[in-house]
Coordinates of C-alpha atoms in Angstrom, one line a residue:
Chain A
X1109 CA 28.7 128.9 54.3
X1110 CA 27.3 126.1 52.6
X1111 CA 27.5 125.7 48.4
X1112 CA 24.4 125.7 46.4
X1113 CA 24.0 122.7 44.9
X1114 CA 25.0 124.7 41.5
X1115 CA 28.2 125.6 42.8
X1116 CA 28.7 121.9 44.0
X1117 CA 27.9 120.7 40.3
X1118 CA 30.4 123.0 39.0
X1119 CA 32.9 122.2 41.4
X1120 CA 32.3 118.3 41.0
X1121 CA 32.9 119.0 37.1
X1122 CA 36.1 120.7 37.8
X1123 CA 37.2 118.5 39.7
X1124 CA 36.9 115.4 37.0
X1125 CA 38.1 117.8 34.8
X1126 CA 41.4 117.9 36.7
X1127 CA 41.8 114.7 37.0
X1128 CA 41.3 114.0 33.5
X1129 CA 43.5 116.5 32.4
X1130 CA 46.0 115.5 34.9
X1131 CA 45.8 111.7 34.6
X1132 CA 46.0 111.5 30.5
X1133 CA 48.9 113.8 30.5
X1134 CA 50.8 112.2 33.5
X1135 CA 50.6 108.8 31.6
X1136 CA 51.8 110.4 28.5
X1137 CA 54.3 112.4 30.0
X1138 CA 56.1 109.2 32.0
X1139 CA 55.8 107.4 29.0
X1140 CA 57.9 109.9 26.8
X1141 CA 59.7 111.9 29.5
X1142 CA 61.3 109.1 31.2
X1143 CA 63.1 107.8 28.4
X1144 CA 64.2 110.9 27.0
X1145 CA 65.2 111.3 30.4
X1146 CA 67.3 108.1 30.0
X1147 CA 68.6 109.4 26.3
X1148 CA 70.0 112.6 28.0
X1149 CA 72.0 110.3 30.1
X1150 CA 73.2 107.7 27.9
X1151 CA 74.4 109.9 25.5
X1152 CA 76.9 111.9 27.4
X1153 CA 80.4 111.3 26.9
X1154 CA 81.4 108.5 28.8
X1155 CA 78.4 106.5 29.0
X1156 CA 77.2 103.4 27.5
X1157 CA 75.8 105.0 24.1
X1158 CA 77.4 108.3 24.4
X1159 CA 76.9 110.6 21.4
X1160 CA 78.0 113.8 21.9
X1161 CA 76.0 115.4 19.1
X1162 CA 73.0 114.0 19.9
X1163 CA 73.2 114.8 23.5
X1164 CA 73.6 118.2 22.7
X1165 CA 70.7 118.7 20.6
X1166 CA 68.3 117.1 22.8
X1167 CA 69.7 119.0 25.6
X1168 CA 69.1 122.2 23.5
X1169 CA 65.3 121.3 22.6
X1170 CA 64.5 120.4 26.4
X1171 CA 65.9 123.9 27.3
X1172 CA 64.4 125.8 24.8
X1173 CA 61.0 124.2 25.3
X1174 CA 61.6 124.6 29.2
X1175 CA 62.4 128.6 28.7
X1176 CA 59.1 129.5 27.0
X1177 CA 56.2 130.7 30.1
X1178 CA 53.5 127.8 30.1
X1179 CA 50.5 130.5 29.1
X1180 CA 52.5 131.5 26.1
X1181 CA 53.6 128.2 25.6
X1182 CA 50.0 127.0 24.9
X1183 CA 49.3 129.7 22.5
X1184 CA 52.8 128.4 20.5
X1185 CA 52.1 124.9 20.0
X1186 CA 48.4 125.2 19.0
X1187 CA 49.0 124.7 15.6
X1188 CA 50.4 121.4 16.4
X1189 CA 47.2 121.2 19.1
X1190 CA 45.0 121.2 16.2
X1191 CA 47.0 119.0 14.1
X1192 CA 46.9 116.5 16.5
X1193 CA 43.4 116.4 18.4
X1194 CA 41.8 119.0 15.3
X1195 CA 40.7 121.8 17.9
X1196 CA 42.7 124.1 19.9
X1197 CA 40.1 124.8 22.9
X1198 CA 38.8 122.8 25.9
X1199 CA 39.8 120.1 28.0
X1200 CA 41.6 117.7 25.0
X1201 CA 43.1 120.5 23.8
X1202 CA 44.9 121.4 26.7
X1203 CA 46.5 117.7 26.9
X1204 CA 48.8 118.6 24.2
X1205 CA 50.7 121.5 25.6
X1206 CA 50.3 120.0 29.0
X1207 CA 52.2 117.0 28.0
X1208 CA 54.7 118.3 26.0
X1209 CA 55.6 121.0 29.1
X1210 CA 55.8 118.5 31.5
X1211 CA 57.9 115.6 29.6
X1212 CA 60.8 117.9 29.0
X1213 CA 60.4 119.0 32.9
X1214 CA 60.5 115.1 33.8
X1215 CA 62.8 114.5 31.2
X1216 CA 65.5 116.7 33.6
X1217 CA 64.0 115.4 36.8
X1218 CA 64.8 111.8 35.5
X1219 CA 68.2 113.1 33.9
X1220 CA 69.4 114.2 37.3
X1221 CA 67.8 110.7 39.2
X1222 CA 70.0 108.9 37.1
X1223 CA 73.0 110.6 37.4
X1224 CA 72.7 109.4 41.0
X1225 CA 73.4 105.8 40.3
X1226 CA 77.4 105.4 40.9
X1227 CA 78.8 105.2 37.5
X1228 CA 81.1 102.1 39.1
X1229 CA 77.5 100.1 39.2
X1230 CA 77.3 100.7 35.4
X1231 CA 80.5 99.5 35.0
X1232 CA 80.3 96.1 36.9
X1233 CA 76.9 95.6 34.9
X1234 CA 79.4 96.1 31.5
X1235 CA 82.3 94.0 33.1
X1236 CA 79.4 91.0 33.4
X1237 CA 78.6 91.2 29.7
X1238 CA 75.6 93.1 30.4
X1239 CA 73.9 94.4 26.9
X1240 CA 73.2 98.4 26.9
X1241 CA 69.2 97.7 27.4
X1242 CA 69.8 95.4 30.3
X1243 CA 71.9 98.0 31.8
X1244 CA 69.5 100.5 31.6
X1245 CA 66.4 98.6 32.2
X1246 CA 68.1 96.4 34.7
X1247 CA 70.5 99.0 36.7
X1248 CA 69.8 102.7 35.6
X1249 CA 66.1 102.3 36.4
X1250 CA 65.7 100.0 39.2
X1251 CA 69.2 101.5 41.1
X1252 CA 67.3 105.7 40.2
X1253 CA 63.7 104.0 41.7
X1254 CA 63.3 106.5 44.8
X1255 CA 64.4 109.4 42.3
X1256 CA 62.2 108.7 39.7
X1257 CA 59.4 108.3 41.9
X1258 CA 60.0 111.8 43.5
X1259 CA 60.4 113.1 39.8
X1260 CA 56.8 111.8 38.9
X1261 CA 55.5 113.3 42.2
X1262 CA 56.9 116.3 41.7
X1263 CA 55.9 116.3 37.9
X1264 CA 52.3 115.4 38.7
X1265 CA 52.2 118.6 41.3
X1266 CA 53.3 120.8 38.6
X1267 CA 50.7 119.2 36.4
X1268 CA 48.2 120.4 38.4
X1269 CA 49.1 123.8 38.6
X1270 CA 49.9 124.0 34.8
X1271 CA 46.5 123.0 34.5
X1272 CA 45.4 125.8 36.1
X1273 CA 46.5 128.0 33.6
X1274 CA 44.7 125.6 30.7
X1275 CA 41.7 127.9 31.5
X1276 CA 43.1 130.7 28.8
X1277 CA 42.0 128.3 26.2
X1278 CA 38.9 127.0 27.6
X1279 CA 40.7 124.0 29.6
X1280 CA 38.5 123.9 32.8
X1281 CA 39.6 122.4 35.9
X1282 CA 39.6 123.8 39.4
X1283 CA 42.3 126.1 38.7
X1284 CA 40.4 127.5 35.5
X1285 CA 37.3 127.9 38.2
X1286 CA 39.4 129.4 40.8
X1287 CA 40.0 132.1 38.5
X1288 CA 37.1 132.8 36.8
X1289 CA 34.4 132.5 39.8
X1290 CA 36.5 133.0 42.8
X1291 CA 38.9 136.0 41.0
X1292 CA 37.1 137.6 38.4
X1293 CA 33.4 137.5 39.8
X1294 CA 34.6 137.8 43.5
X1295 CA 32.7 134.3 44.5
X1296 CA 35.4 134.2 47.5
X1297 CA 33.7 130.9 48.6
X1298 CA 34.5 129.1 45.4
X1299 CA 37.7 130.1 45.4
X1300 CA 38.7 128.6 49.1
X1301 CA 36.9 125.9 48.1
X1302 CA 38.7 124.8 45.3
X1303 CA 42.1 126.3 46.7
X1304 CA 41.8 123.8 49.5
X1305 CA 40.5 121.2 47.3
X1306 CA 44.2 121.7 45.4
X1307 CA 45.9 121.8 48.4
X1308 CA 44.2 118.5 49.5
X1309 CA 44.8 116.8 46.1
X1310 CA 49.0 117.9 45.9
X1311 CA 49.2 116.9 49.3
X1312 CA 47.9 113.4 48.6
X1313 CA 50.0 113.1 45.5
X1314 CA 53.4 113.9 47.4
X1315 CA 52.3 111.8 50.5
X1316 CA 51.6 108.8 48.1
X1317 CA 55.1 109.6 46.8
X1318 CA 57.0 109.9 49.8
X1319 CA 55.2 106.6 50.7
X1320 CA 57.0 104.6 47.9
X1321 CA 60.0 106.0 48.3
X1322 CA 59.7 104.8 52.1
X1323 CA 58.8 101.8 51.4
X1324 CA 61.7 101.2 48.9
X1325 CA 64.2 102.6 51.3
X1326 CA 63.1 100.2 54.4
X1327 CA 64.5 97.2 52.4
Chain B
X19 CA 65.5 90.0 25.5
X20 CA 63.7 86.8 24.4
X21 CA 66.4 86.6 21.5
X22 CA 69.1 86.6 23.3
X23 CA 68.2 84.4 25.6
X24 CA 67.3 81.7 23.5
X25 CA 70.5 82.0 21.2
X26 CA 72.3 81.5 24.4
X27 CA 70.7 78.5 25.4
X28 CA 71.2 77.2 22.1
X29 CA 74.8 78.1 22.1
X30 CA 75.0 76.0 25.7
X31 CA 72.7 73.0 24.2
X32 CA 76.1 72.7 21.7
X33 CA 77.9 72.8 24.7
X34 CA 79.8 69.9 26.4
X35 CA 78.6 71.4 29.8
X36 CA 75.3 72.6 29.4
X37 CA 75.4 73.7 33.2
X38 CA 76.6 77.2 32.4
X39 CA 75.4 78.0 28.6
X40 CA 77.3 81.2 28.1
X41 CA 80.9 79.9 28.4
X42 CA 82.1 79.4 24.6
X43 CA 84.2 82.0 23.7
X44 CA 87.6 80.9 25.7
X45 CA 86.5 76.8 25.6
X46 CA 86.0 77.0 21.7
X47 CA 89.7 78.0 21.2
X48 CA 92.8 76.0 21.9
X49 CA 95.4 77.7 23.5
X50 CA 98.7 78.3 21.3
X51 CA 101.4 76.1 23.3
X52 CA 103.8 78.4 25.2
X53 CA 101.6 81.2 24.9
X54 CA 100.8 82.8 28.2
X55 CA 97.0 83.2 29.7
X56 CA 97.2 86.5 29.2
X57 CA 99.8 88.3 27.2
X58 CA 100.0 92.4 27.0
X59 CA 102.2 93.9 24.0
X60 CA 103.2 97.4 23.8
X61 CA 99.9 98.5 25.2
X62 CA 99.3 102.8 25.5
X63 CA 96.6 104.7 26.8
X64 CA 96.5 108.6 26.2
X65 CA 93.7 110.8 28.1
X66 CA 92.5 113.9 27.2
X67 CA 93.9 115.7 24.3
X68 CA 96.2 119.2 23.5
X69 CA 98.0 120.5 26.4
X70 CA 95.9 118.1 28.8
X71 CA 97.3 115.2 27.2
X72 CA 98.6 112.7 29.5
X73 CA 100.3 109.4 29.0
X74 CA 98.9 107.1 30.7
X75 CA 100.7 103.9 30.0
X76 CA 103.5 104.2 27.9
X77 CA 104.0 100.6 26.5
X78 CA 102.9 98.0 28.5
X79 CA 104.1 94.5 27.9
X80 CA 103.1 91.6 30.4
X81 CA 102.8 88.0 30.3
X82 CA 100.6 85.9 32.9
X83 CA 100.2 82.4 32.9
X84 CA 97.7 80.2 33.8
X85 CA 96.9 79.8 37.3
X86 CA 98.9 82.0 39.3
X87 CA 98.2 85.2 41.0
X88 CA 99.7 88.5 39.2
X89 CA 100.0 91.5 40.9
X90 CA 100.6 94.9 39.6
X91 CA 101.6 97.5 42.1
X92 CA 101.9 101.3 41.9
X93 CA 101.3 104.3 43.3
X94 CA 97.8 106.1 42.4
X95 CA 98.4 108.0 39.0
X96 CA 100.7 105.1 38.2
X97 CA 98.1 103.5 35.1
X98 CA 97.6 100.5 37.1
X99 CA 93.3 101.2 37.0
X100 CA 93.4 101.9 33.3
X101 CA 96.1 98.9 32.4
X102 CA 93.5 96.1 34.1
X103 CA 90.5 98.0 32.7
X104 CA 91.8 97.3 29.5
X105 CA 91.9 93.8 29.7
X106 CA 88.3 93.7 29.5
X107 CA 88.1 96.4 27.6
X108 CA 86.2 98.7 30.3
X109 CA 88.7 100.9 28.8
X110 CA 89.8 101.3 25.6
X111 CA 93.5 101.0 24.6
X112 CA 95.4 103.4 22.0
X113 CA 97.4 100.9 20.7
X114 CA 98.9 97.7 21.6
X115 CA 97.4 94.2 21.8
X116 CA 96.0 91.7 24.4
X117 CA 95.4 88.4 24.3
X118 CA 93.4 86.1 26.9
X119 CA 93.4 82.2 26.7
X120 CA 94.7 83.0 23.1
X121 CA 91.8 85.1 22.0
X122 CA 92.7 88.8 20.9
X123 CA 90.3 90.7 23.1
X124 CA 90.7 94.3 21.4
X125 CA 89.4 93.1 18.0
X126 CA 86.4 91.4 19.5
X127 CA 83.1 92.7 18.1
X128 CA 80.1 93.7 21.0
X129 CA 78.2 90.4 20.8
X130 CA 81.4 88.6 21.3
X131 CA 83.2 90.8 23.7
X132 CA 79.8 90.8 25.8
X133 CA 80.5 86.9 26.0
X134 CA 84.4 87.2 26.6
X135 CA 83.6 89.5 29.6
X136 CA 81.1 86.7 31.1
X137 CA 84.3 84.6 31.3
X138 CA 86.5 87.4 33.0
X139 CA 85.2 87.9 36.7
X140 CA 85.9 91.8 37.9
X141 CA 85.4 92.9 41.6
X142 CA 86.2 96.3 42.4
X143 CA 87.5 98.8 44.9
X144 CA 83.7 100.2 46.0
X145 CA 82.3 96.6 45.6
X146 CA 79.9 98.6 43.1
X147 CA 76.8 96.3 44.0
X148 CA 73.1 97.2 42.8
X149 CA 71.7 98.8 46.1
X150 CA 68.3 97.9 45.1
X151 CA 69.5 94.2 45.2
X152 CA 69.7 91.8 47.6
X153 CA 72.9 90.0 48.0
X154 CA 71.1 87.1 46.3
X155 CA 69.9 89.5 43.5
X156 CA 73.3 90.9 43.1
X157 CA 75.0 87.4 42.4
X158 CA 71.9 86.3 40.2
X159 CA 72.6 89.4 38.2
X160 CA 75.3 87.8 35.8
X161 CA 73.3 84.8 35.7
X162 CA 70.4 86.4 34.4
X163 CA 72.8 87.8 31.6
X164 CA 74.0 84.5 30.9
X165 CA 70.5 83.5 30.5
X166 CA 70.3 81.0 32.7
X167 CA 66.6 79.5 33.8
X168 CA 65.2 80.6 36.9
X169 CA 65.7 77.4 39.0
X170 CA 69.4 76.9 37.6
X171 CA 70.3 80.6 39.3
X172 CA 68.5 79.8 42.7
X173 CA 70.7 76.8 42.7
X174 CA 73.7 78.8 41.6
X175 CA 73.7 81.5 44.0
X176 CA 73.0 79.8 47.0
X177 CA 76.0 77.7 46.3
X178 CA 78.2 81.1 45.5
X179 CA 76.9 82.6 48.4
X180 CA 77.9 79.6 50.3
X181 CA 81.2 79.7 49.2
X182 CA 81.9 82.9 50.4
X183 CA 80.3 82.8 53.5
X184 CA 77.2 84.7 53.3
X185 CA 74.4 81.6 52.8
X186 CA 72.7 83.5 55.9
X187 CA 72.8 87.0 54.1
X188 CA 71.3 86.0 50.8
X189 CA 68.0 88.3 51.8
X190 CA 70.3 91.2 52.9
X191 CA 70.5 94.5 50.9
X192 CA 74.3 95.9 50.4
X193 CA 73.3 98.9 53.2
X194 CA 73.1 96.0 55.7
X195 CA 76.5 94.4 55.1
X196 CA 79.8 95.9 56.0
X197 CA 82.6 96.2 53.5
X198 CA 84.3 92.8 53.7
X199 CA 80.9 91.5 53.3
X200 CA 79.8 93.5 50.2
X201 CA 83.4 92.7 48.6
X202 CA 82.3 88.8 49.5
X203 CA 79.3 89.3 47.3
X204 CA 81.5 90.8 44.5
X205 CA 83.6 88.2 44.4
X206 CA 80.6 85.8 44.4
X207 CA 79.0 87.7 41.8
X208 CA 82.5 87.9 39.9
X209 CA 82.7 83.9 39.7
X210 CA 79.2 83.2 39.0
X211 CA 79.5 82.4 35.5
X212 CA 82.7 80.0 36.2
X213 CA 85.3 82.4 34.6
X214 CA 88.8 81.1 34.5
X215 CA 90.3 84.7 35.0
X216 CA 89.4 86.9 38.0
X217 CA 90.5 91.0 37.9
X218 CA 90.7 92.6 41.0
X219 CA 90.9 96.4 40.8
X220 CA 91.8 97.5 44.2
X221 CA 89.5 94.7 45.7
X222 CA 90.7 95.5 49.6
X223 CA 91.8 99.1 49.7
X224 CA 88.7 100.3 51.2
X225 CA 88.4 97.6 53.8
X226 CA 89.7 97.9 57.0
X227 CA 93.2 95.1 57.8
X228 CA 91.0 92.6 59.3
X229 CA 88.1 92.4 56.6
X230 CA 91.2 93.0 53.6
X231 CA 93.2 89.8 55.7
X232 CA 89.6 87.8 55.1
X233 CA 89.2 88.9 51.3
X234 CA 93.1 88.1 50.6
X235 CA 92.8 84.7 52.2
X236 CA 89.2 84.3 50.5
X237 CA 90.8 85.1 46.8
X238 CA 94.0 82.7 47.5
X239 CA 91.4 80.3 48.2
X240 CA 89.0 80.4 45.5
X241 CA 92.2 80.3 43.5
X242 CA 93.5 77.4 44.1
X243 CA 90.3 75.7 44.4
X244 CA 88.5 77.0 41.2
X245 CA 92.2 77.0 39.4
X246 CA 91.7 80.7 38.7
X247 CA 94.1 82.8 37.1
X248 CA 94.1 86.2 39.5
X249 CA 95.3 89.7 38.0
X250 CA 95.1 92.1 40.6
X251 CA 96.4 95.9 41.0
X252 CA 96.5 97.4 44.4
X253 CA 99.0 100.0 46.0
X254 CA 99.3 97.9 49.4
X255 CA 102.2 96.2 49.6
X256 CA 100.4 93.5 52.3
X257 CA 98.2 92.5 49.3
X258 CA 101.0 91.2 47.0
X259 CA 103.4 89.6 49.6
X260 CA 99.9 88.2 51.0
X261 CA 99.0 86.5 48.0
X262 CA 101.1 86.8 44.8
X263 CA 102.9 84.7 43.0
X264 CA 104.5 87.5 40.5
X265 CA 104.5 90.8 40.5
X266 CA 105.0 94.3 38.5
X267 CA 105.8 97.3 39.6
X268 CA 104.1 99.9 37.4
X269 CA 105.5 103.9 37.6
X270 CA 104.6 106.4 35.5
X271 CA 103.1 104.0 32.7
X272 CA 105.8 101.8 32.5
X273 CA 106.8 98.6 34.3
X274 CA 109.5 99.3 35.8
X275 CA 110.3 95.8 37.7
X276 CA 109.0 92.5 37.3
X277 CA 109.5 89.0 38.4
X278 CA 108.6 86.4 41.5
X279 CA 107.5 88.5 44.3
X280 CA 110.3 87.2 47.0
X281 CA 113.2 88.0 44.4
X282 CA 111.5 91.7 43.7
X283 CA 111.0 92.5 47.0
X284 CA 114.1 91.0 48.7
X285 CA 116.2 93.0 46.0
X286 CA 114.7 95.7 44.6
X287 CA 116.1 97.6 42.1
X288 CA 114.5 100.4 41.4
X289 CA 113.4 103.5 43.4
X290 CA 109.4 103.1 42.8
X291 CA 110.2 99.5 44.4
X292 CA 112.5 100.0 47.0
X293 CA 109.5 102.5 47.8
X294 CA 107.2 99.9 48.3
X295 CA 109.1 97.7 50.3
X296 CA 110.5 100.5 52.7
X297 CA 106.8 100.7 53.6
X298 CA 106.1 97.0 54.4
X299 CA 109.2 97.7 56.5
X300 CA 107.2 100.3 58.5
X301 CA 110.4 102.8 58.3
X302 CA 110.8 105.8 55.9
X303 CA 114.6 104.5 56.3
X304 CA 117.1 103.3 59.0
X305 CA 115.6 104.9 62.3
X306 CA 118.5 105.1 64.9
X307 CA 118.0 105.9 68.9
X308 CA 118.2 109.1 69.6
X309 CA 122.1 110.5 69.4
X310 CA 123.3 106.8 68.1
X311 CA 126.7 107.5 66.6
X312 CA 127.7 104.7 64.4
X313 CA 130.8 102.9 65.6
X314 CA 131.8 100.9 62.7
X315 CA 130.2 100.1 59.8
X316 CA 125.9 100.7 58.9
X317 CA 125.0 97.6 56.9
X318 CA 121.5 96.6 55.7
X319 CA 120.7 92.8 55.5
X320 CA 118.4 90.9 53.4
X321 CA 117.7 87.4 53.3
X322 CA 115.2 84.3 53.4
X323 CA 114.9 80.9 53.1
X324 CA 117.3 78.5 55.6
X325 CA 119.2 81.2 56.8
X326 CA 116.3 83.3 58.9
X327 CA 116.6 80.3 61.0
X328 CA 120.1 80.1 62.0
X329 CA 122.5 81.7 64.6
X330 CA 123.8 83.9 61.9
X331 CA 125.1 86.4 64.6
X332 CA 126.6 84.6 66.6
X333 CA 128.1 82.7 63.9
X334 CA 129.5 85.8 62.5
X335 CA 130.9 87.0 66.1
X336 CA 132.1 83.7 66.4
X337 CA 134.1 82.9 63.0
X338 CA 135.3 86.6 62.3
X339 CA 136.4 88.7 64.9
X340 CA 133.4 91.7 64.5
X341 CA 130.7 92.8 67.2
X342 CA 127.2 93.4 65.9
X343 CA 124.6 96.3 67.2
X344 CA 121.3 95.4 65.9
X345 CA 119.5 98.5 65.2
X346 CA 116.2 97.0 63.8
X347 CA 115.7 93.5 62.8
X348 CA 112.1 91.9 61.5
X349 CA 110.9 89.0 60.2
X350 CA 107.9 89.4 57.5
X351 CA 106.3 86.6 55.4
X352 CA 106.2 86.9 51.5
X353 CA 103.4 84.5 50.4
X354 CA 104.3 82.1 53.5
X355 CA 108.1 82.3 53.3
X356 CA 109.9 84.1 56.0
X357 CA 112.2 87.1 54.9
X358 CA 114.4 88.9 57.2
X359 CA 115.6 92.7 57.4
X360 CA 118.2 93.8 59.8
X361 CA 119.8 97.1 60.1
X362 CA 123.3 96.4 62.0
X363 CA 126.4 98.3 63.1
X364 CA 129.2 96.2 62.7
X365 CA 132.2 96.9 64.4
X366 CA 135.6 95.2 64.0
X367 CA 138.8 95.6 61.6
X368 CA 138.4 96.8 58.2
X369 CA 139.8 93.4 57.2
X370 CA 137.4 91.4 59.7
X371 CA 134.6 93.1 58.6
X372 CA 135.6 92.4 54.7
X373 CA 135.4 88.9 55.4
X374 CA 132.6 88.7 57.9
X375 CA 130.9 90.4 54.8
X376 CA 131.9 88.1 52.6
X377 CA 131.2 85.3 54.7
X378 CA 127.4 86.7 55.2
X379 CA 127.4 86.8 50.9
X380 CA 128.4 83.5 50.8
X381 CA 125.4 82.6 53.0
X382 CA 123.0 84.2 50.4
X383 CA 122.5 86.9 52.4
X384 CA 122.4 90.8 50.7
X385 CA 124.3 93.2 51.9
X386 CA 124.2 96.6 51.5
X387 CA 126.2 99.5 53.1
X388 CA 123.8 102.4 54.0
X389 CA 124.6 106.0 55.4
X390 CA 121.9 106.1 58.3
X391 CA 120.5 109.5 59.8
X392 CA 119.6 109.7 63.0
X393 CA 115.6 110.2 63.2

């Protein structure tokens, strides 16, 4: 079974779209999600910047965002998407709901990873006169490094999966191709190829993540 | 944070000894004469609220002199950990006053508190090393906090690791070190910025007896060499008798007994103190051979100093018409001084027993009548 050159071109374009969506979203998600995760940890009662009110509000917003199924979420944030990128359709428009959904997800995973750092280590840094900024940058984040790498890996894989739903607003990408041609038009060969490609990409991402964690653990 | 670093460096330039620029807080102040190095006054701390309110510290008063090793002993839950954590304000007390080198610790603002903390090293039961850093990196951390330049850090870290006998482990991560080695790294880290005070929070409690001994010897050696003042808390008698000059016994949030280690433990007055003494004597009370029936008067003798090396019982038998059955005898050392405990069944006429007891008391032996029970 060989793909026609037209099908091949479709696949190639879809791959590039997926790559574009996932990479841009990953960067934005990491930039926003990890700081939010840090905020969720350090504002906890008993932590270095404890603030019960802020902790509760942020926690609630994160949960609320995560409660909404992604296809509905895409529609729900259309006004915001229009405001930010001046359009609500296409690959670029998808980046807004994808980032919003993924960064709160990453924030929770970051929170879990940072909570693995024993509190005694934070206290030791405090006892040495370290500032809160130094504790975050030089203690919490480096100590939680393997957990953070895992968190980002899981987030990227989730993003690849979410990006398939982006077809609903003309987002494109591999998942969209599989649904439109493979599912709606019964072109099973396209479906199979996209599914296999997605599996390979996800495996690759997971392997890179695992490798980074292992490299750290060997020290 | 470049701002902080340049500030501390500037402070260092003004300082007479530019090698460790962060050290200014305590040096800047003259300690009032007659004032102890650490004073704690009416310190209280309550945890929780409502029905779960728990008064952990109920008015602690302490004074610790410069250059001594002061131990606070207590069972778990007595409040000792809270007490030591109040000294560098890892815990915020509810009321009271703490001064270190004449400086009011509880009124320090954030910035000054951080500088003050650099001058109070602390070591912990669970070591609390950074697992992502090597032994070298861990010792370097407080020097980075102090804003030292890299070459200075390198020089200082190597000499610190050498000081605790771990120069060859500089590149090892904590996961590759034993408990004793981890605590040595902890000690090197705590002393990196040349503090005058070392706080030790159950530093040997998770170590085996051999490592405990090694760490205690190291602390004692460094205390002498660096003229440190050490405040340690522990639930282990061997730590107190091993290295402490003075001890305070903490029981349910109060200090029930305090004084020179030798005095407190050769003549314990409070039940809590007696409990710890029993522990070091390795007996939960007089243990008699099976079926032993006391023939005379059961006495417990405690003595120290020169009497320990006297033929005490022979003299006793020769000078007074009494005979002694030794049921238990032990010689321990408290900070190097021998200290003996003996359980006797003293047989003789009541009059002779009286004069024998007076004779012993006259020699400085503490005599205590006891009712023994068979084990």
